[in-house]
């Protein structure tokens, strides 16, 4: 099993994403209706992000294809990636997405998971534009800027009134959303947003100690414990993080809590909720690798985390394709793990 992104895996992931980015059905809408006029199909509601089974998976599907294109510009799928993005990232389509989001009853649409992925996509577009890998990327980034600005504003309005974090291992997890958004803010020099996220993360998590890690739950694709640590790794200076991490998971060097070191069992990959557990194994591998990288050589926790990451990745990487319930999203989390 490879533990890094290869051209072959990049091509596989790109092909998987291209097969679902414009696949409108099946589709799981998260849609509030104010009246009969709101009964519309996915593409009418979301002129860009109508595929991939749901809105947020379509967003990070675009992130995925652009990320692998950056890594391997000569991919066999490169021409198709550029064509699909170019056809969808238009001023008219962005206006359509914004019109949906502007409706009063949609102010919380996709909070916080989809918000964070849209900003991650924006950061990827800006990175492509700066590198000059794809000539169209600067235009795409400019076209998507109104959506970027909208979700920045929504985070800035929401976080000051969010008294508590959400620690579940699903889309509502706030640590995951803040980690991605902090990466975006720093990469694109949004200093005010970055400061807000740092302050919010400290307010929520700085005093957390002796995490019990009661996980996994049966439909989780994120580890509440490891994801919180991964957020705080970004937030705190290295020396301060080491102390926080030692208090948060004090028995990590002994392999405890043991549940964090055992890959989840996935009993039915055709069940969309149970299939989340493949994503849990991939996202744990991502966090375990990233956290290990923040620890010094010779630290017993580092070896434990890297061993667990290898086992989690091995348990899930073969299952990114095979059933649409996982196929429409798992490659994104495989890429996060492989790139960590």
mmCIF file of C-alpha atoms in Angstrom:
data_model
loop_
_atom_site.group_PDB
_atom_site.id
_atom_site.type_symbol
_atom_site.label_atom_id
_atom_site.label_comp_id
_atom_site.label_asym_id
_atom_site.label_seq_id
_atom_site.Cartn_x
_atom_site.Cartn_y
_atom_site.Cartn_z
ATOM 1 C CA UNK A 1 0.000 0.000 0.000
ATOM 2 C CA UNK A 2 1.293 3.443 -0.876
ATOM 3 C CA UNK A 3 1.286 6.046 1.863
ATOM 4 C CA UNK A 4 1.739 9.071 -0.415
ATOM 5 C CA UNK A 5 -0.138 10.544 -3.345
ATOM 6 C CA UNK A 6 1.224 9.048 -6.553
ATOM 7 C CA UNK A 7 0.358 10.056 -10.132
ATOM 8 C CA UNK A 8 -1.662 6.851 -10.384
ATOM 9 C CA UNK A 9 -3.704 7.611 -7.284
ATOM 10 C CA UNK A 10 -4.140 11.229 -8.348
ATOM 11 C CA UNK A 11 -5.525 10.022 -11.666
ATOM 12 C CA UNK A 12 -7.856 7.588 -9.921
ATOM 13 C CA UNK A 13 -9.151 10.252 -7.553
ATOM 14 C CA UNK A 14 -9.658 12.699 -10.420
ATOM 15 C CA UNK A 15 -11.601 10.128 -12.431
ATOM 16 C CA UNK A 16 -13.822 9.328 -9.462
ATOM 17 C CA UNK A 17 -14.601 13.002 -8.874
ATOM 18 C CA UNK A 18 -15.215 13.764 -12.545
ATOM 19 C CA UNK A 19 -17.760 10.960 -12.609
ATOM 20 C CA UNK A 20 -19.893 12.590 -9.935
ATOM 21 C CA UNK A 21 -19.324 16.367 -10.068
ATOM 22 C CA UNK A 22 -21.986 16.737 -12.761
ATOM 23 C CA UNK A 23 -24.087 13.748 -11.724
ATOM 24 C CA UNK A 24 -27.299 15.327 -10.497
ATOM 25 C CA UNK A 25 -28.987 12.205 -9.129
ATOM 26 C CA UNK A 26 -29.219 10.563 -6.666
ATOM 27 C CA UNK A 27 -29.194 13.723 -4.599
ATOM 28 C CA UNK A 28 -29.715 14.501 -0.930
ATOM 29 C CA UNK A 29 -30.915 18.075 -0.716
ATOM 30 C CA UNK A 30 -30.623 20.052 2.491
ATOM 31 C CA UNK A 31 -33.344 22.434 1.478
ATOM 32 C CA UNK A 32 -35.811 24.642 3.351
ATOM 33 C CA UNK A 33 -39.029 25.563 1.577
ATOM 34 C CA UNK A 34 -40.782 28.864 2.126
ATOM 35 C CA UNK A 35 -43.495 28.019 -0.375
ATOM 36 C CA UNK A 36 -44.415 25.898 -3.405
ATOM 37 C CA UNK A 37 -42.070 27.936 -5.606
ATOM 38 C CA UNK A 38 -39.130 26.429 -3.706
ATOM 39 C CA UNK A 39 -39.868 22.924 -4.997
ATOM 40 C CA UNK A 40 -37.079 22.629 -7.561
ATOM 41 C CA UNK A 41 -34.406 20.170 -8.595
ATOM 42 C CA UNK A 42 -30.761 20.310 -7.516
ATOM 43 C CA UNK A 43 -29.406 22.006 -10.631
ATOM 44 C CA UNK A 44 -32.039 24.747 -10.544
ATOM 45 C CA UNK A 45 -31.240 25.442 -6.896
ATOM 46 C CA UNK A 46 -27.467 25.094 -7.129
ATOM 47 C CA UNK A 47 -26.150 25.828 -10.631
ATOM 48 C CA UNK A 48 -22.555 24.959 -9.706
ATOM 49 C CA UNK A 49 -22.756 22.499 -6.830
ATOM 50 C CA UNK A 50 -25.630 20.263 -7.923
ATOM 51 C CA UNK A 51 -23.709 17.003 -8.304
ATOM 52 C CA UNK A 52 -21.892 14.558 -6.061
ATOM 53 C CA UNK A 53 -25.021 13.576 -4.081
ATOM 54 C CA UNK A 54 -24.970 16.718 -1.918
ATOM 55 C CA UNK A 55 -23.787 20.314 -1.999
ATOM 56 C CA UNK A 56 -20.759 20.034 0.255
ATOM 57 C CA UNK A 57 -19.461 16.895 -1.469
ATOM 58 C CA UNK A 58 -19.651 18.707 -4.783
ATOM 59 C CA UNK A 59 -17.700 21.626 -3.334
ATOM 60 C CA UNK A 60 -14.888 19.455 -2.049
ATOM 61 C CA UNK A 61 -15.002 17.359 -5.208
ATOM 62 C CA UNK A 62 -13.928 20.484 -7.078
ATOM 63 C CA UNK A 63 -11.273 21.093 -4.423
ATOM 64 C CA UNK A 64 -10.011 17.556 -5.001
ATOM 65 C CA UNK A 65 -9.655 17.790 -8.776
ATOM 66 C CA UNK A 66 -7.928 21.162 -8.543
ATOM 67 C CA UNK A 67 -5.607 19.917 -5.818
ATOM 68 C CA UNK A 68 -4.457 16.893 -7.830
ATOM 69 C CA UNK A 69 -4.147 19.100 -10.915
ATOM 70 C CA UNK A 70 -1.799 21.364 -8.978
ATOM 71 C CA UNK A 71 0.280 18.392 -7.888
ATOM 72 C CA UNK A 72 0.334 16.699 -11.295
ATOM 73 C CA UNK A 73 -0.456 19.184 -14.101
ATOM 74 C CA UNK A 74 0.125 16.521 -16.771
ATOM 75 C CA UNK A 75 -2.580 14.198 -15.445
ATOM 76 C CA UNK A 76 -4.491 12.386 -18.207
ATOM 77 C CA UNK A 77 -7.638 13.935 -16.709
ATOM 78 C CA UNK A 78 -6.286 17.502 -16.790
ATOM 79 C CA UNK A 79 -8.180 18.589 -19.892
ATOM 80 C CA UNK A 80 -11.472 17.247 -18.520
ATOM 81 C CA UNK A 81 -10.904 18.912 -15.155
ATOM 82 C CA UNK A 82 -10.298 22.284 -16.774
ATOM 83 C CA UNK A 83 -13.329 21.906 -19.042
ATOM 84 C CA UNK A 84 -15.712 21.002 -16.209
ATOM 85 C CA UNK A 85 -14.492 23.792 -13.942
ATOM 86 C CA UNK A 86 -14.562 26.326 -16.765
ATOM 87 C CA UNK A 87 -18.132 25.391 -17.680
ATOM 88 C CA UNK A 88 -19.404 25.757 -14.117
ATOM 89 C CA UNK A 89 -17.387 28.564 -12.515
ATOM 90 C CA UNK A 90 -19.158 31.389 -14.332
ATOM 91 C CA UNK A 91 -20.540 34.729 -13.160
ATOM 92 C CA UNK A 92 -24.095 33.617 -13.876
ATOM 93 C CA UNK A 93 -23.717 30.402 -11.903
ATOM 94 C CA UNK A 94 -22.116 32.179 -8.958
ATOM 95 C CA UNK A 95 -25.013 34.642 -8.984
ATOM 96 C CA UNK A 96 -27.398 31.684 -8.866
ATOM 97 C CA UNK A 97 -25.608 30.144 -5.889
ATOM 98 C CA UNK A 98 -25.610 33.503 -4.103
ATOM 99 C CA UNK A 99 -29.299 34.049 -4.803
ATOM 100 C CA UNK A 100 -30.106 30.778 -3.052
ATOM 101 C CA UNK A 101 -27.880 31.618 -0.101
ATOM 102 C CA UNK A 102 -29.353 35.131 0.183
ATOM 103 C CA UNK A 103 -32.822 33.831 1.031
ATOM 104 C CA UNK A 104 -33.492 34.523 4.732
ATOM 105 C CA UNK A 105 -34.323 30.897 5.495
ATOM 106 C CA UNK A 106 -30.989 29.772 4.004
ATOM 107 C CA UNK A 107 -28.717 31.838 6.246
ATOM 108 C CA UNK A 108 -27.533 28.700 8.052
ATOM 109 C CA UNK A 109 -27.292 26.520 4.947
ATOM 110 C CA UNK A 110 -24.308 24.136 5.209
ATOM 111 C CA UNK A 111 -22.993 25.675 8.436
ATOM 112 C CA UNK A 112 -20.182 25.066 9.210
ATOM 113 C CA UNK A 113 -18.953 22.167 7.033
ATOM 114 C CA UNK A 114 -19.940 23.467 3.619
ATOM 115 C CA UNK A 115 -18.786 26.969 4.535
ATOM 116 C CA UNK A 116 -15.323 25.674 5.357
ATOM 117 C CA UNK A 117 -15.051 23.560 2.225
ATOM 118 C CA UNK A 118 -16.058 26.498 0.023
ATOM 119 C CA UNK A 119 -13.249 28.541 1.553
ATOM 120 C CA UNK A 120 -10.816 25.650 1.112
ATOM 121 C CA UNK A 121 -11.824 25.559 -2.553
ATOM 122 C CA UNK A 122 -11.222 29.307 -2.796
ATOM 123 C CA UNK A 123 -7.767 28.920 -1.281
ATOM 124 C CA UNK A 124 -6.988 26.196 -3.791
ATOM 125 C CA UNK A 125 -8.052 28.454 -6.660
ATOM 126 C CA UNK A 126 -5.852 31.278 -5.386
ATOM 127 C CA UNK A 127 -2.911 28.901 -5.008
ATOM 128 C CA UNK A 128 -3.341 27.681 -8.589
ATOM 129 C CA UNK A 129 -3.541 31.262 -9.804
ATOM 130 C CA UNK A 130 -0.359 32.255 -7.983
ATOM 131 C CA UNK A 131 1.565 29.265 -9.287
ATOM 132 C CA UNK A 132 0.418 29.800 -12.858
ATOM 133 C CA UNK A 133 -0.197 26.073 -13.267
ATOM 134 C CA UNK A 134 -3.547 26.655 -14.964
ATOM 135 C CA UNK A 135 -3.976 29.886 -16.966
ATOM 136 C CA UNK A 136 -7.714 29.994 -16.224
ATOM 137 C CA UNK A 137 -7.253 29.791 -12.449
ATOM 138 C CA UNK A 138 -6.983 33.551 -11.859
ATOM 139 C CA UNK A 139 -10.278 34.072 -13.664
ATOM 140 C CA UNK A 140 -11.916 31.260 -11.712
ATOM 141 C CA UNK A 141 -10.728 32.733 -8.414
ATOM 142 C CA UNK A 142 -12.072 36.165 -9.346
ATOM 143 C CA UNK A 143 -15.384 34.666 -10.449
ATOM 144 C CA UNK A 144 -15.782 32.754 -7.179
ATOM 145 C CA UNK A 145 -14.813 35.754 -5.021
ATOM 146 C CA UNK A 146 -18.425 36.768 -4.263
ATOM 147 C CA UNK A 147 -19.073 33.325 -2.757
ATOM 148 C CA UNK A 148 -15.814 33.500 -0.851
ATOM 149 C CA UNK A 149 -16.746 36.891 0.597
ATOM 150 C CA UNK A 150 -20.202 35.667 1.558
ATOM 151 C CA UNK A 151 -18.905 32.764 3.621
ATOM 152 C CA UNK A 152 -16.199 34.870 5.255
ATOM 153 C CA UNK A 153 -18.951 37.236 6.361
ATOM 154 C CA UNK A 154 -21.049 34.350 7.662
ATOM 155 C CA UNK A 155 -18.199 32.993 9.759
ATOM 156 C CA UNK A 156 -17.498 36.481 11.091
ATOM 157 C CA UNK A 157 -21.142 36.893 12.096
ATOM 158 C CA UNK A 158 -21.561 33.408 13.533
ATOM 159 C CA UNK A 159 -18.450 32.723 15.595
ATOM 160 C CA UNK A 160 -18.826 35.554 18.143
ATOM 161 C CA UNK A 161 -22.276 34.267 19.102
ATOM 162 C CA UNK A 162 -21.337 30.559 19.080
ATOM 163 C CA UNK A 163 -21.119 30.047 22.823
ATOM 164 C CA UNK A 164 -20.174 26.384 22.589
ATOM 165 C CA UNK A 165 -18.339 24.169 20.097
ATOM 166 C CA UNK A 166 -19.978 21.220 18.379
ATOM 167 C CA UNK A 167 -17.965 18.114 19.175
ATOM 168 C CA UNK A 168 -19.823 15.520 17.114
ATOM 169 C CA UNK A 169 -17.942 13.554 14.483
ATOM 170 C CA UNK A 170 -20.153 14.578 11.581
ATOM 171 C CA UNK A 171 -20.694 17.644 9.392
ATOM 172 C CA UNK A 172 -21.508 19.883 12.349
ATOM 173 C CA UNK A 173 -18.063 19.479 13.944
ATOM 174 C CA UNK A 174 -16.715 22.963 14.523
ATOM 175 C CA UNK A 175 -13.058 21.967 14.976
ATOM 176 C CA UNK A 176 -12.894 20.620 11.427
ATOM 177 C CA UNK A 177 -14.535 23.728 9.999
ATOM 178 C CA UNK A 178 -12.259 26.072 11.907
ATOM 179 C CA UNK A 179 -9.134 24.126 10.927
ATOM 180 C CA UNK A 180 -9.927 24.392 7.213
ATOM 181 C CA UNK A 181 -10.990 28.007 7.525
ATOM 182 C CA UNK A 182 -7.864 28.981 9.446
ATOM 183 C CA UNK A 183 -5.767 27.408 6.688
ATOM 184 C CA UNK A 184 -7.713 29.487 4.172
ATOM 185 C CA UNK A 185 -7.390 32.704 6.167
ATOM 186 C CA UNK A 186 -3.645 32.365 6.586
ATOM 187 C CA UNK A 187 -3.028 31.320 2.988
ATOM 188 C CA UNK A 188 -4.988 34.291 1.638
ATOM 189 C CA UNK A 189 -3.911 36.901 4.227
ATOM 190 C CA UNK A 190 -7.355 37.353 5.773
ATOM 191 C CA UNK A 191 -5.795 38.367 9.076
ATOM 192 C CA UNK A 192 -9.016 39.429 10.763
ATOM 193 C CA UNK A 193 -10.686 36.104 10.076
ATOM 194 C CA UNK A 194 -7.592 34.218 11.233
ATOM 195 C CA UNK A 195 -7.531 36.152 14.516
ATOM 196 C CA UNK A 196 -11.225 35.467 15.094
ATOM 197 C CA UNK A 197 -10.717 31.735 14.580
ATOM 198 C CA UNK A 198 -7.712 31.628 16.902
ATOM 199 C CA UNK A 199 -9.635 33.495 19.594
ATOM 200 C CA UNK A 200 -12.686 31.259 19.173
ATOM 201 C CA UNK A 201 -10.673 28.040 19.291
ATOM 202 C CA UNK A 202 -8.921 29.164 22.465
ATOM 203 C CA UNK A 203 -12.216 30.196 24.041
ATOM 204 C CA UNK A 204 -13.689 26.793 23.292
ATOM 205 C CA UNK A 205 -10.768 24.438 23.812
ATOM 206 C CA UNK A 206 -7.787 25.909 25.657
ATOM 207 C CA UNK A 207 -8.871 24.470 29.020
ATOM 208 C CA UNK A 208 -9.854 21.017 27.732
ATOM 209 C CA UNK A 209 -8.010 18.236 29.579
ATOM 210 C CA UNK A 210 -8.071 14.423 29.819
ATOM 211 C CA UNK A 211 -10.209 13.787 26.759
ATOM 212 C CA UNK A 212 -12.107 10.514 27.134
ATOM 213 C CA UNK A 213 -12.562 9.915 23.392
ATOM 214 C CA UNK A 214 -15.946 8.234 23.532
ATOM 215 C CA UNK A 215 -15.797 7.310 19.878
ATOM 216 C CA UNK A 216 -16.580 6.231 17.295
ATOM 217 C CA UNK A 217 -20.282 6.737 17.025
ATOM 218 C CA UNK A 218 -21.964 4.732 14.316
ATOM 219 C CA UNK A 219 -22.098 7.396 11.607
ATOM 220 C CA UNK A 220 -19.007 9.516 12.289
ATOM 221 C CA UNK A 221 -16.417 10.434 9.698
ATOM 222 C CA UNK A 222 -14.399 12.711 11.987
ATOM 223 C CA UNK A 223 -12.722 11.972 15.301
ATOM 224 C CA UNK A 224 -13.935 14.613 17.762
ATOM 225 C CA UNK A 225 -10.806 14.117 19.887
ATOM 226 C CA UNK A 226 -8.180 14.114 17.145
ATOM 227 C CA UNK A 227 -9.896 16.870 15.187
ATOM 228 C CA UNK A 228 -9.865 19.165 18.197
ATOM 229 C CA UNK A 229 -6.160 18.460 18.644
ATOM 230 C CA UNK A 230 -5.535 19.112 14.961
ATOM 231 C CA UNK A 231 -7.268 22.489 15.252
ATOM 232 C CA UNK A 232 -5.233 23.441 18.305
ATOM 233 C CA UNK A 233 -2.022 22.393 16.548
ATOM 234 C CA UNK A 234 -2.766 25.157 14.070
ATOM 235 C CA UNK A 235 -3.828 27.666 16.710
ATOM 236 C CA UNK A 236 -1.063 27.408 19.313
ATOM 237 C CA UNK A 237 2.680 28.047 18.990
ATOM 238 C CA UNK A 238 4.676 24.800 18.953
ATOM 239 C CA UNK A 239 5.844 24.892 22.561
ATOM 240 C CA UNK A 240 2.437 25.868 23.867
ATOM 241 C CA UNK A 241 0.741 23.190 21.782
ATOM 242 C CA UNK A 242 2.960 20.447 23.200
ATOM 243 C CA UNK A 243 1.843 21.308 26.710
ATOM 244 C CA UNK A 244 -1.799 21.545 25.711
ATOM 245 C CA UNK A 245 -1.630 18.217 23.840
ATOM 246 C CA UNK A 246 -0.038 16.481 26.833
ATOM 247 C CA UNK A 247 -2.888 17.667 29.046
ATOM 248 C CA UNK A 248 -5.592 16.891 26.486
ATOM 249 C CA UNK A 249 -4.472 13.292 25.811
ATOM 250 C CA UNK A 250 -2.159 12.539 28.749
ATOM 251 C CA UNK A 251 -1.894 8.781 28.142
ATOM 252 C CA UNK A 252 -1.235 8.852 24.422
ATOM 253 C CA UNK A 253 2.274 7.411 24.773
ATOM 254 C CA UNK A 254 0.687 4.277 26.272
ATOM 255 C CA UNK A 255 -1.763 4.017 23.390
ATOM 256 C CA UNK A 256 -4.723 5.338 25.328
ATOM 257 C CA UNK A 257 -7.546 6.062 24.847
ATOM 258 C CA UNK A 258 -7.271 2.760 22.975
ATOM 259 C CA UNK A 259 -10.252 3.514 20.758
ATOM 260 C CA UNK A 260 -8.221 6.168 18.926
ATOM 261 C CA UNK A 261 -5.757 3.529 17.766
ATOM 262 C CA UNK A 262 -8.212 0.933 16.430
ATOM 263 C CA UNK A 263 -9.628 1.412 12.903
ATOM 264 C CA UNK A 264 -13.405 1.444 12.803
ATOM 265 C CA UNK A 265 -15.246 -1.572 11.395
ATOM 266 C CA UNK A 266 -17.407 -0.802 8.349
ATOM 267 C CA UNK A 267 -20.126 -3.426 8.130
ATOM 268 C CA UNK A 268 -22.086 -2.167 5.094
ATOM 269 C CA UNK A 269 -20.609 0.237 2.555
ATOM 270 C CA UNK A 270 -23.929 0.612 0.739
ATOM 271 C CA UNK A 271 -25.383 2.266 3.850
ATOM 272 C CA UNK A 272 -24.543 5.940 3.592
ATOM 273 C CA UNK A 273 -24.291 6.468 7.345
ATOM 274 C CA UNK A 274 -22.264 3.340 8.089
ATOM 275 C CA UNK A 275 -20.006 4.180 5.136
ATOM 276 C CA UNK A 276 -19.035 7.327 7.048
ATOM 277 C CA UNK A 277 -16.746 5.080 9.075
ATOM 278 C CA UNK A 278 -14.406 4.641 6.109
ATOM 279 C CA UNK A 279 -14.116 8.407 6.189
ATOM 280 C CA UNK A 280 -13.411 8.265 9.911
ATOM 281 C CA UNK A 281 -10.486 5.934 9.281
ATOM 282 C CA UNK A 282 -9.124 8.271 6.609
ATOM 283 C CA UNK A 283 -9.609 11.454 8.628
ATOM 284 C CA UNK A 284 -8.024 9.839 11.676
ATOM 285 C CA UNK A 285 -5.004 8.920 9.551
ATOM 286 C CA UNK A 286 -4.816 12.558 8.420
ATOM 287 C CA UNK A 287 -4.933 13.858 11.994
ATOM 288 C CA UNK A 288 -2.588 11.185 13.362
ATOM 289 C CA UNK A 289 0.042 11.970 10.736
ATOM 290 C CA UNK A 290 -0.268 15.721 11.188
ATOM 291 C CA UNK A 291 -0.113 15.512 14.967
ATOM 292 C CA UNK A 292 2.866 13.152 14.842
ATOM 293 C CA UNK A 293 4.660 15.662 12.651
ATOM 294 C CA UNK A 294 4.307 18.265 15.397
ATOM 295 C CA UNK A 295 6.118 16.048 17.923
ATOM 296 C CA UNK A 296 9.890 15.647 18.228
ATOM 297 C CA UNK A 297 11.770 12.597 16.974
ATOM 298 C CA UNK A 298 11.977 10.020 19.723
ATOM 299 C CA UNK A 299 8.703 11.076 21.343
ATOM 300 C CA UNK A 300 6.793 7.873 22.125
ATOM 301 C CA UNK A 301 3.546 9.519 21.083
ATOM 302 C CA UNK A 302 4.933 10.111 17.605
ATOM 303 C CA UNK A 303 5.588 6.419 16.971
ATOM 304 C CA UNK A 304 2.176 5.444 18.319
ATOM 305 C CA UNK A 305 0.401 7.954 16.104
ATOM 306 C CA UNK A 306 2.305 7.030 12.947
ATOM 307 C CA UNK A 307 1.660 3.325 13.459
ATOM 308 C CA UNK A 308 -2.042 4.001 13.986
ATOM 309 C CA UNK A 309 -2.142 6.226 10.904
ATOM 310 C CA UNK A 310 -0.697 3.452 8.741
ATOM 311 C CA UNK A 311 -3.293 0.987 9.981
ATOM 312 C CA UNK A 312 -6.193 3.391 9.558
ATOM 313 C CA UNK A 313 -5.108 4.312 6.036
ATOM 314 C CA UNK A 314 -4.640 0.663 5.065
ATOM 315 C CA UNK A 315 -8.124 -0.187 6.311
ATOM 316 C CA UNK A 316 -9.876 2.415 4.149
ATOM 317 C CA UNK A 317 -7.851 3.355 1.078
ATOM 318 C CA UNK A 318 -9.074 0.399 -0.961
ATOM 319 C CA UNK A 319 -12.680 1.437 -0.385
ATOM 320 C CA UNK A 320 -12.750 4.946 -1.859
ATOM 321 C CA UNK A 321 -14.531 3.394 -4.857
ATOM 322 C CA UNK A 322 -17.086 0.634 -5.147
ATOM 323 C CA UNK A 323 -20.347 2.064 -3.848
ATOM 324 C CA UNK A 324 -21.681 5.546 -4.556
ATOM 325 C CA UNK A 325 -22.422 6.151 -0.877
ATOM 326 C CA UNK A 326 -18.676 6.377 -0.335
ATOM 327 C CA UNK A 327 -17.477 7.034 -3.845
ATOM 328 C CA UNK A 328 -18.964 10.530 -4.017
ATOM 329 C CA UNK A 329 -16.738 11.841 -1.205
ATOM 330 C CA UNK A 330 -14.134 9.473 0.251
ATOM 331 C CA UNK A 331 -11.315 10.327 -2.166
ATOM 332 C CA UNK A 332 -11.154 13.813 -0.653
ATOM 333 C CA UNK A 333 -10.362 12.400 2.766
ATOM 334 C CA UNK A 334 -7.936 9.916 1.284
ATOM 335 C CA UNK A 335 -6.083 12.860 -0.235
ATOM 336 C CA UNK A 336 -5.995 14.680 3.101
ATOM 337 C CA UNK A 337 -4.452 11.589 4.701
ATOM 338 C CA UNK A 338 -1.945 10.983 1.919
ATOM 339 C CA UNK A 339 -0.837 14.615 1.873
ATOM 340 C CA UNK A 340 -0.408 14.919 5.653
#
